[in-house]
XYZ file of C-alpha atoms in Angstrom:
575
model
C 0.065 -0.045 0.257
C 3.020 2.312 0.963
C 4.761 1.343 -2.339
C 1.591 2.072 -4.340
C 1.307 5.509 -2.729
C 5.108 6.468 -3.594
C 4.355 5.397 -7.174
C 1.323 7.763 -7.418
C 3.347 10.576 -5.644
C 6.022 10.021 -8.349
C 3.811 10.179 -11.173
C 1.964 13.301 -9.785
C 5.312 15.124 -9.498
C 6.543 14.020 -12.970
C 3.315 15.335 -14.362
C 3.552 18.685 -12.552
C 7.121 19.314 -12.957
C 8.123 17.638 -16.026
C 6.907 20.643 -18.253
C 9.122 22.654 -16.241
C 12.094 21.144 -17.763
C 11.118 23.016 -20.920
C 11.048 26.875 -20.269
C 8.827 27.498 -23.311
C 6.044 24.941 -24.513
C 6.908 21.311 -23.773
C 6.532 18.658 -26.287
C 3.057 17.356 -26.633
C 1.473 14.537 -28.509
C 2.553 13.039 -32.030
C 1.188 14.442 -35.387
C 1.252 11.484 -37.911
C 1.063 11.914 -41.576
C 0.457 8.877 -43.627
C 0.940 10.829 -46.847
C 4.319 11.899 -46.420
C 5.144 9.061 -44.059
C 6.347 10.588 -40.679
C 5.248 11.231 -37.124
C 6.710 14.099 -34.938
C 5.652 15.394 -31.541
C 4.470 18.839 -31.466
C 4.494 21.688 -28.535
C 1.607 21.276 -26.168
C -1.321 23.540 -27.202
C -0.034 24.217 -30.481
C -2.796 23.941 -33.270
C -2.346 22.637 -36.843
C -2.802 25.180 -39.521
C -4.576 24.587 -42.690
C -2.725 24.101 -46.221
C -3.695 23.961 -49.595
C -4.074 20.587 -51.295
C -1.750 21.783 -53.873
C 0.962 22.466 -51.562
C 4.112 20.553 -52.740
C 6.551 20.874 -50.103
C 5.320 21.944 -46.909
C 3.871 18.947 -45.162
C 2.334 20.546 -42.069
C 2.346 23.686 -40.054
C 1.737 24.339 -36.405
C 0.940 27.633 -34.573
C 1.766 28.511 -30.966
C -0.875 28.996 -28.439
C -0.291 32.682 -27.907
C 1.175 35.569 -29.702
C 4.376 36.942 -28.267
C 5.093 40.708 -27.940
C 8.821 41.878 -28.936
C 10.884 43.178 -26.439
C 13.631 44.422 -28.601
C 11.893 46.046 -31.349
C 11.635 49.626 -33.097
C 7.841 49.360 -33.276
C 5.460 47.356 -31.365
C 5.264 43.972 -32.822
C 3.234 40.720 -31.646
C 4.039 37.445 -33.698
C 2.954 33.747 -33.134
C 5.638 31.079 -33.185
C 5.340 28.560 -35.945
C 6.471 24.950 -36.539
C 6.907 23.547 -40.088
C 7.550 20.162 -41.286
C 8.937 20.273 -45.120
C 9.603 17.464 -47.229
C 12.047 17.153 -49.987
C 11.559 13.921 -51.819
C 14.820 12.788 -53.490
C 12.769 11.521 -56.740
C 11.810 15.272 -57.467
C 15.366 16.531 -57.704
C 15.492 14.805 -61.214
C 12.589 16.882 -62.534
C 14.789 19.852 -63.599
C 14.555 21.837 -66.835
C 12.414 23.306 -69.344
C 9.762 22.143 -71.422
C 8.060 23.630 -74.602
C 4.234 23.346 -74.520
C 2.556 24.220 -77.737
C -0.471 26.658 -77.081
C -1.424 26.897 -80.814
C -0.868 30.801 -81.260
C 2.238 30.672 -79.098
C 4.562 28.419 -77.338
C 4.776 28.453 -73.473
C 8.086 27.421 -71.892
C 7.533 25.918 -68.335
C 10.474 25.672 -66.161
C 10.686 22.796 -63.500
C 13.117 23.854 -60.566
C 12.537 21.710 -57.570
C 14.322 22.697 -54.430
C 17.624 20.873 -54.012
C 17.630 20.972 -50.262
C 16.551 23.029 -47.196
C 19.179 25.956 -47.757
C 17.725 26.259 -51.281
C 14.134 26.072 -50.081
C 15.131 29.078 -47.594
C 16.844 30.898 -50.417
C 14.005 30.970 -52.714
C 11.518 31.528 -50.232
C 13.047 34.003 -47.666
C 9.796 35.874 -47.257
C 8.516 33.047 -45.339
C 11.135 34.103 -42.592
C 9.879 37.320 -42.030
C 7.022 39.768 -43.592
C 9.523 42.553 -43.214
C 12.094 41.408 -45.708
C 15.336 42.181 -44.604
C 18.589 39.997 -44.677
C 19.151 36.535 -42.876
C 22.393 34.383 -42.426
C 22.887 30.813 -41.336
C 24.530 31.163 -37.995
C 24.913 27.404 -37.359
C 25.356 24.382 -39.609
C 26.384 21.224 -37.797
C 26.228 17.434 -38.805
C 25.201 14.905 -36.278
C 23.330 11.681 -36.043
C 19.921 10.717 -34.195
C 18.889 7.030 -34.143
C 21.228 6.188 -36.936
C 19.902 8.834 -39.291
C 22.244 11.627 -40.399
C 20.817 15.103 -39.325
C 22.075 18.551 -40.174
C 21.077 21.289 -37.647
C 20.852 24.753 -38.894
C 20.103 28.025 -36.980
C 19.210 31.089 -39.082
C 19.220 34.901 -37.773
C 17.308 37.781 -39.113
C 18.937 40.817 -37.856
C 19.726 43.170 -40.680
C 17.212 45.716 -41.955
C 14.239 44.402 -39.879
C 12.144 46.084 -37.180
C 12.178 42.870 -35.114
C 14.921 40.318 -35.023
C 13.876 36.734 -35.333
C 15.444 33.105 -35.221
C 15.018 29.745 -37.064
C 16.148 26.549 -35.753
C 15.659 23.547 -38.045
C 16.979 20.150 -37.985
C 16.930 18.204 -41.296
C 16.617 14.313 -41.312
C 18.531 12.410 -44.247
C 16.642 9.449 -45.229
C 17.343 7.319 -48.170
C 14.494 8.487 -50.437
C 13.377 11.899 -48.726
C 14.823 14.501 -46.265
C 12.484 16.172 -43.800
C 13.332 19.436 -42.237
C 11.455 20.285 -38.898
C 11.452 24.011 -38.640
C 10.680 26.473 -35.622
C 10.364 30.216 -36.247
C 10.033 32.656 -33.107
C 10.901 36.216 -32.220
C 14.523 36.354 -31.177
C 13.769 37.531 -27.614
C 11.858 34.321 -26.861
C 14.221 31.863 -28.434
C 16.203 31.037 -25.328
C 12.984 30.373 -23.414
C 11.746 28.216 -25.909
C 14.707 26.256 -27.291
C 14.729 23.239 -25.076
C 11.106 22.457 -25.924
C 11.660 22.997 -29.679
C 14.623 20.474 -29.492
C 12.639 18.227 -27.396
C 10.110 18.038 -30.540
C 12.596 17.843 -33.165
C 14.452 14.800 -31.841
C 11.157 12.813 -32.168
C 10.867 12.671 -35.870
C 10.141 8.758 -37.024
C 8.944 7.341 -40.235
C 5.670 5.738 -40.552
C 4.169 3.686 -43.240
C 2.833 5.660 -46.138
C -0.836 4.748 -47.009
C -1.778 7.621 -49.048
C -0.525 9.692 -52.038
C 1.634 12.671 -51.722
C -0.612 16.016 -51.765
C 0.180 18.745 -54.429
C 1.938 18.360 -57.695
C 5.477 16.969 -58.306
C 6.743 20.259 -59.758
C 7.746 23.664 -58.261
C 7.653 25.704 -61.168
C 4.947 24.154 -63.602
C 1.904 26.136 -64.259
C -1.634 24.691 -63.980
C -2.168 23.524 -67.581
C -5.468 21.836 -67.007
C -7.337 25.269 -66.953
C -5.648 26.498 -70.309
C -6.621 23.112 -71.812
C -10.051 23.496 -70.581
C -10.316 26.894 -72.258
C -10.039 25.538 -75.710
C -12.983 23.200 -75.581
C -16.415 23.982 -77.117
C -18.836 25.590 -74.347
C -20.573 22.630 -73.237
C -17.559 20.250 -73.241
C -15.687 22.967 -71.199
C -18.540 23.266 -68.793
C -18.669 19.591 -68.196
C -14.731 19.597 -68.002
C -14.837 22.711 -65.557
C -17.559 20.940 -63.211
C -15.362 17.637 -63.037
C -12.228 19.577 -62.677
C -13.832 21.685 -59.595
C -15.286 18.597 -57.989
C -11.853 16.981 -57.924
C -10.299 20.042 -56.468
C -13.185 20.208 -53.691
C -12.666 16.692 -52.815
C -8.746 17.078 -52.352
C -9.328 20.131 -50.430
C -11.666 18.503 -48.052
C -9.424 15.594 -47.604
C -6.412 18.024 -46.727
C -8.414 19.874 -43.843
C -7.053 19.793 -40.119
C -9.378 17.833 -37.972
C -10.850 20.933 -36.071
C -11.956 22.637 -39.522
C -15.552 22.138 -40.845
C -17.118 21.960 -44.178
C -20.388 23.506 -45.632
C -21.849 23.458 -49.191
C -24.043 26.474 -50.132
C -25.651 27.330 -53.581
C -22.448 28.581 -55.081
C -19.572 27.855 -52.828
C -17.755 25.081 -50.978
C -17.109 26.617 -47.400
C -14.117 25.461 -45.398
C -13.800 27.055 -42.045
C -12.702 27.148 -38.426
C -14.508 30.266 -37.493
C -17.620 30.234 -35.344
C -20.732 28.793 -37.097
C -22.624 31.906 -36.351
C -20.049 34.079 -38.262
C -19.893 31.649 -41.339
C -23.810 31.574 -41.580
C -23.864 35.464 -41.607
C -21.007 35.752 -44.111
C -22.194 33.139 -46.271
C -25.927 34.441 -46.536
C -24.126 37.791 -47.538
C -21.906 36.071 -50.127
C -24.789 34.451 -51.953
C -26.755 37.653 -52.086
C -23.903 39.514 -53.583
C -23.530 36.689 -56.163
C -27.081 36.985 -57.170
C -26.835 40.845 -57.318
C -23.686 40.439 -59.693
C -25.809 38.084 -61.920
C -28.588 40.775 -62.059
C -26.399 43.573 -62.929
C -23.668 41.864 -65.186
C -25.383 38.532 -66.230
C -25.351 39.717 -70.047
C -21.586 40.182 -70.229
C -21.035 36.561 -71.231
C -22.494 33.127 -71.544
C -19.632 31.176 -69.969
C -20.322 28.733 -67.118
C -19.180 30.204 -63.711
C -18.266 27.000 -61.484
C -18.548 27.001 -57.572
C -15.939 28.572 -55.807
C -14.135 28.117 -52.402
C -14.614 30.362 -49.400
C -11.985 29.769 -46.526
C -12.934 31.451 -43.192
C -10.237 31.544 -40.636
C -10.681 32.009 -36.951
C -7.795 34.359 -36.666
C -5.349 36.432 -39.123
C -2.365 34.444 -37.876
C -4.119 31.197 -39.336
C -4.877 33.135 -42.710
C -1.209 34.454 -42.887
C 0.167 30.907 -42.213
C -2.149 29.470 -44.827
C -1.108 31.876 -47.607
C 2.928 31.483 -46.791
C 2.711 28.524 -49.328
C 4.671 27.142 -52.330
C 1.178 26.232 -53.846
C -0.358 28.041 -56.857
C -2.800 30.632 -55.950
C -4.034 30.790 -59.583
C -5.277 27.258 -60.164
C -8.619 25.876 -61.547
C -10.510 27.260 -58.559
C -9.580 30.676 -57.078
C -10.178 30.847 -53.461
C -11.579 33.500 -51.414
C -10.455 33.722 -47.792
C -11.330 36.023 -45.001
C -11.080 36.237 -40.965
C -13.650 36.126 -38.342
C -13.909 39.580 -37.064
C -16.099 42.214 -35.421
C -16.559 46.062 -35.913
C -14.141 47.429 -38.329
C -12.515 43.691 -38.731
C -15.886 42.571 -40.022
C -15.967 45.431 -42.320
C -12.684 44.409 -43.821
C -14.196 40.845 -44.237
C -17.178 42.296 -46.297
C -14.873 44.407 -48.507
C -12.369 41.615 -48.999
C -15.085 39.017 -49.814
C -17.201 41.340 -52.106
C -14.251 42.201 -54.312
C -13.123 38.606 -54.566
C -16.581 37.447 -55.576
C -16.780 39.745 -58.345
C -13.370 39.050 -59.545
C -13.856 35.387 -59.449
C -17.283 35.615 -61.285
C -15.949 37.861 -64.110
C -12.952 35.744 -64.568
C -15.087 32.595 -65.478
C -18.042 34.575 -67.356
C -15.793 36.745 -69.752
C -12.276 36.084 -69.229
C -11.429 38.349 -72.292
C -13.363 41.119 -70.901
C -11.732 40.630 -67.286
C -8.205 40.900 -68.995
C -8.886 43.823 -70.918
C -11.158 46.175 -68.845
C -10.042 49.773 -69.033
C -8.347 50.887 -65.601
C -10.942 53.469 -64.762
C -14.025 51.019 -64.922
C -11.771 48.273 -63.339
C -11.024 50.484 -60.371
C -14.618 51.940 -60.259
C -16.165 48.745 -59.997
C -13.837 47.508 -57.257
C -14.901 50.465 -55.276
C -18.470 49.735 -55.849
C -18.214 46.078 -54.701
C -16.124 47.322 -51.758
C -19.070 49.311 -50.323
C -21.826 46.735 -50.851
C -23.475 45.326 -47.674
C -26.708 43.360 -47.259
C -29.771 43.122 -45.150
C -31.692 39.914 -45.712
C -31.958 39.843 -49.333
C -31.436 43.689 -49.917
C -28.449 45.304 -51.104
C -27.178 48.198 -48.964
C -24.113 50.202 -48.788
C -21.640 51.173 -46.164
C -21.553 54.552 -44.790
C -17.702 54.419 -43.863
C -15.807 55.801 -46.855
C -12.724 57.622 -46.249
C -11.981 58.132 -49.734
C -15.035 60.266 -50.103
C -13.634 63.101 -47.819
C -10.410 63.029 -49.610
C -12.195 63.213 -53.046
C -14.291 66.221 -51.511
C -10.926 67.949 -50.523
C -9.579 67.377 -54.086
C -12.711 68.892 -55.516
C -12.338 71.962 -53.437
C -8.600 72.358 -54.548
C -9.785 71.877 -58.192
C -7.584 68.601 -58.386
C -9.730 66.511 -60.601
C -10.035 66.302 -64.393
C -13.190 66.579 -66.571
C -14.819 63.155 -67.013
C -14.540 63.113 -70.941
C -10.679 63.200 -70.208
C -11.090 60.584 -67.170
C -13.034 58.186 -69.430
C -10.584 58.293 -72.339
C -7.477 58.100 -70.672
C -5.176 55.429 -69.424
C -2.886 57.605 -67.468
C -2.589 55.343 -64.350
C -1.373 52.485 -66.467
C 1.383 54.791 -68.024
C 2.166 56.474 -64.642
C 2.720 53.245 -62.611
C 5.026 52.094 -65.503
C 7.175 55.479 -65.800
C 8.093 55.620 -62.143
C 7.855 59.370 -62.436
C 6.786 60.677 -58.982
C 4.535 63.643 -60.394
C 2.871 61.063 -63.024
C 2.245 58.508 -60.169
C 0.565 60.985 -58.128
C -1.554 62.238 -61.049
C -2.410 58.654 -61.775
C -3.479 57.853 -58.299
C -5.675 60.796 -58.146
C -7.344 59.877 -61.247
C -7.649 56.495 -59.819
C -9.649 57.840 -56.690
C -11.810 59.890 -59.237
C -12.608 56.849 -61.294
C -13.698 55.027 -58.171
C -16.015 57.811 -57.047
C -17.360 58.459 -60.684
C -18.253 54.805 -60.927
C -19.853 54.401 -57.681
C -21.962 57.318 -58.279
C -23.019 55.975 -61.793
C -23.866 52.713 -59.988
C -25.852 54.301 -57.396
C -27.500 57.830 -57.005
C -26.258 58.636 -60.565
C -27.978 55.579 -61.962
C -31.096 57.601 -63.205
C -32.248 60.027 -65.978
C -29.752 60.614 -68.613
C -27.226 58.507 -67.041
C -29.279 55.401 -66.186
C -27.728 52.278 -67.045
C -24.481 54.002 -68.487
C -22.056 51.497 -66.894
C -23.944 48.458 -68.306
C -24.288 50.049 -71.778
C -20.620 50.725 -71.795
C -19.741 47.353 -70.965
C -21.898 46.054 -73.929
C -19.978 48.202 -76.178
C -16.661 47.338 -74.513
C -17.223 43.555 -75.213
C -17.720 43.979 -78.719
C -14.583 46.219 -78.962
C -12.483 43.746 -76.868
C -13.343 40.828 -79.147
C -12.284 42.756 -82.255
C -9.126 44.155 -80.738
C -8.143 40.570 -79.489
C -8.561 39.062 -83.069
C -6.343 41.832 -84.445
C -3.814 41.366 -81.519
C -3.706 37.266 -82.110
C -3.201 37.846 -85.935
C -0.351 40.192 -85.117
C 0.957 37.559 -82.783
C 0.715 34.753 -85.443
C 2.703 36.883 -87.971
C 5.452 37.389 -85.367
C 5.474 33.734 -84.576
C 5.583 32.675 -88.356
C 8.414 35.337 -89.093
C 10.427 33.648 -86.289
C 9.629 30.164 -87.510
C 10.591 31.261 -91.055
C 13.995 32.561 -90.023
C 14.752 29.322 -88.241
C 14.087 27.277 -91.118
C 16.163 29.661 -93.461
C 19.054 29.289 -90.964
C 18.661 25.271 -91.039
C 18.646 25.368 -94.736
C 21.597 27.664 -95.021
C 23.339 25.330 -92.388
C 22.786 22.169 -94.602
C 24.203 23.986 -97.531
C 27.445 24.747 -95.928
C 27.546 21.719 -93.425
C 28.856 23.872 -90.506
C 27.243 23.469 -87.113
C 28.788 26.842 -85.821
C 27.490 28.834 -88.812
C 23.931 27.157 -88.067
C 24.063 28.696 -84.759
C 25.240 32.089 -86.080
C 22.842 32.289 -88.889
C 20.038 30.755 -86.988
C 19.740 33.303 -84.225
C 16.511 35.050 -84.124
C 16.539 38.474 -82.593
C 14.645 37.834 -79.414
C 14.804 41.191 -78.415
C 13.223 42.457 -81.445
C 10.583 39.764 -81.132
C 9.470 41.050 -77.557
C 9.387 44.422 -78.538
C 7.148 43.620 -81.366
C 4.896 41.689 -78.842
C 4.995 44.472 -76.378
C 4.105 46.999 -79.104
C 1.110 44.803 -80.318
C -0.216 44.614 -76.697
C 0.111 48.315 -76.147
C -1.646 48.868 -79.502
C -4.363 46.451 -78.386
C -4.859 48.361 -75.023
C -5.000 51.701 -76.729
C -7.596 50.447 -79.412
C -9.873 49.315 -76.674
C -9.761 52.320 -74.709
C -10.256 54.707 -77.504
C -12.741 52.860 -79.571
C -14.974 51.766 -76.665
C -15.084 55.495 -75.582
C -15.829 56.907 -78.992
C -18.800 54.374 -79.645
C -20.211 54.314 -76.027
C -20.501 58.081 -76.085
C -21.413 58.666 -79.682
C -23.333 61.827 -80.055
C -22.021 63.571 -76.780
C -21.096 67.205 -77.271
C -19.022 69.433 -75.173
C -22.073 70.724 -73.194
C -23.060 67.113 -72.538
C -19.646 66.431 -70.895
C -19.696 69.696 -68.905
C -23.152 68.598 -67.626
C -21.993 65.191 -66.912
C -18.661 66.660 -65.004
C -20.999 69.116 -62.848
C -23.405 66.276 -61.956
C -20.866 64.402 -60.697
C -19.067 67.308 -58.655
C -22.528 68.103 -57.142
C -22.716 64.547 -55.726
C -19.153 64.061 -54.480
C -18.665 67.707 -53.119
């Protein structure tokens, strides 16, 4: 009896004081991954972060249970420590080089550049180390052995040109078929406190039997060709193929979710979330109303099928940030929308973000050509309109919070605006951003803000009388112009490609005549610089043609007086 009591007291003491051996967060339970084939202990209380099913290299991420406030920092900084497991299959190292893919009117060169090792991964993804940028260096690199497995131990310091110094510690296990890197990142102030706990986790990595396929694709640099191939199909076949591709994507994303995440299907979206059910339901009710509103406003701009999308709702911005620190392709077959649960201004931010995403995603599928060639003033203005949209039940309302409105009023009082005829016929912000000239950039952003104000007015209070439906009518004209300009542009591109092929064939014939390989190379060189200049020129001509022709046709019959009244009506509204 006395012996049993001693055992109980010993176990009690171990439970109470063993965590104290680790100043930070002590090792907790094992995380096992049967797709990558490993298991490792994670710190107590840390949560698994969501990853895209298209993630190729990062096997798992875990987030600390609390934010840490930097002590040695120029500005106030709070950050959550992170644990990553990164896999480097040896077979992927062979997939290196360039491949030419025939796209009909042009050739697309796809580069495959798998990571060589952990150091290469860090070099090419240094933004993962710190959102501030800055420099980093490997302060430690030592070879050792754990359980008979060769291990390289690294430490990375980020101290130069950063507001907050950070430390990364990583152990890379070298197995016969794969290298696994277990990496921890933390604010430098807290590294000594957490170091022993991190090491306690890193030394626990073990292999387990793989029973699932590896997630993601096998190449880092390859583009998603599935989407481009689908675009070439006839409408009905394209719709069928797109539906099937989207369902495959949905299934993979559902399977890749952490255990504490939930799934819901709505009319137009797959919802993946770890936020509260209340927030998710409120947001998705809003999302579906906005989607219907877009169909009512612009359903006639195209006939292409718009597939269901993915909305990912995070419980915190820390989790959202961790999700987007990824090597996966954000422009795949399904464009995700992501927001963070919040209240007050944070909820307003969620509305603004999701609204703009809904419209962007919808237009991309309904009329991709229009989406890619919309004039800057209209694109900017519609972005502002949807930024302001709110819902009440099934009714569309608008936010009263608009700091840009006050800025616009001030500009009007100073006379810092342009007549609307000049605004709607100019692509000044495109030129300004490209030039780098400070005065032009400022001018461009002023016009950008004015365009937002004008389009918002035309979509709301100005959508009556002479100006009723003006945006929709302009879009109808624009679609015709875009199709004409695109056909002319593709003809120019085909001519450039034909000239290139002719030059190569001529060089090959000449080389055969003189039977000299070096001469073939010299004579066969095609002026790539000239080719790119011609392609850039053709693109600029297309953009200019779209802007000029759509303006002239949409506002046929308008005289100077009409434009003066138009500008005055907007000024009276905005001032």
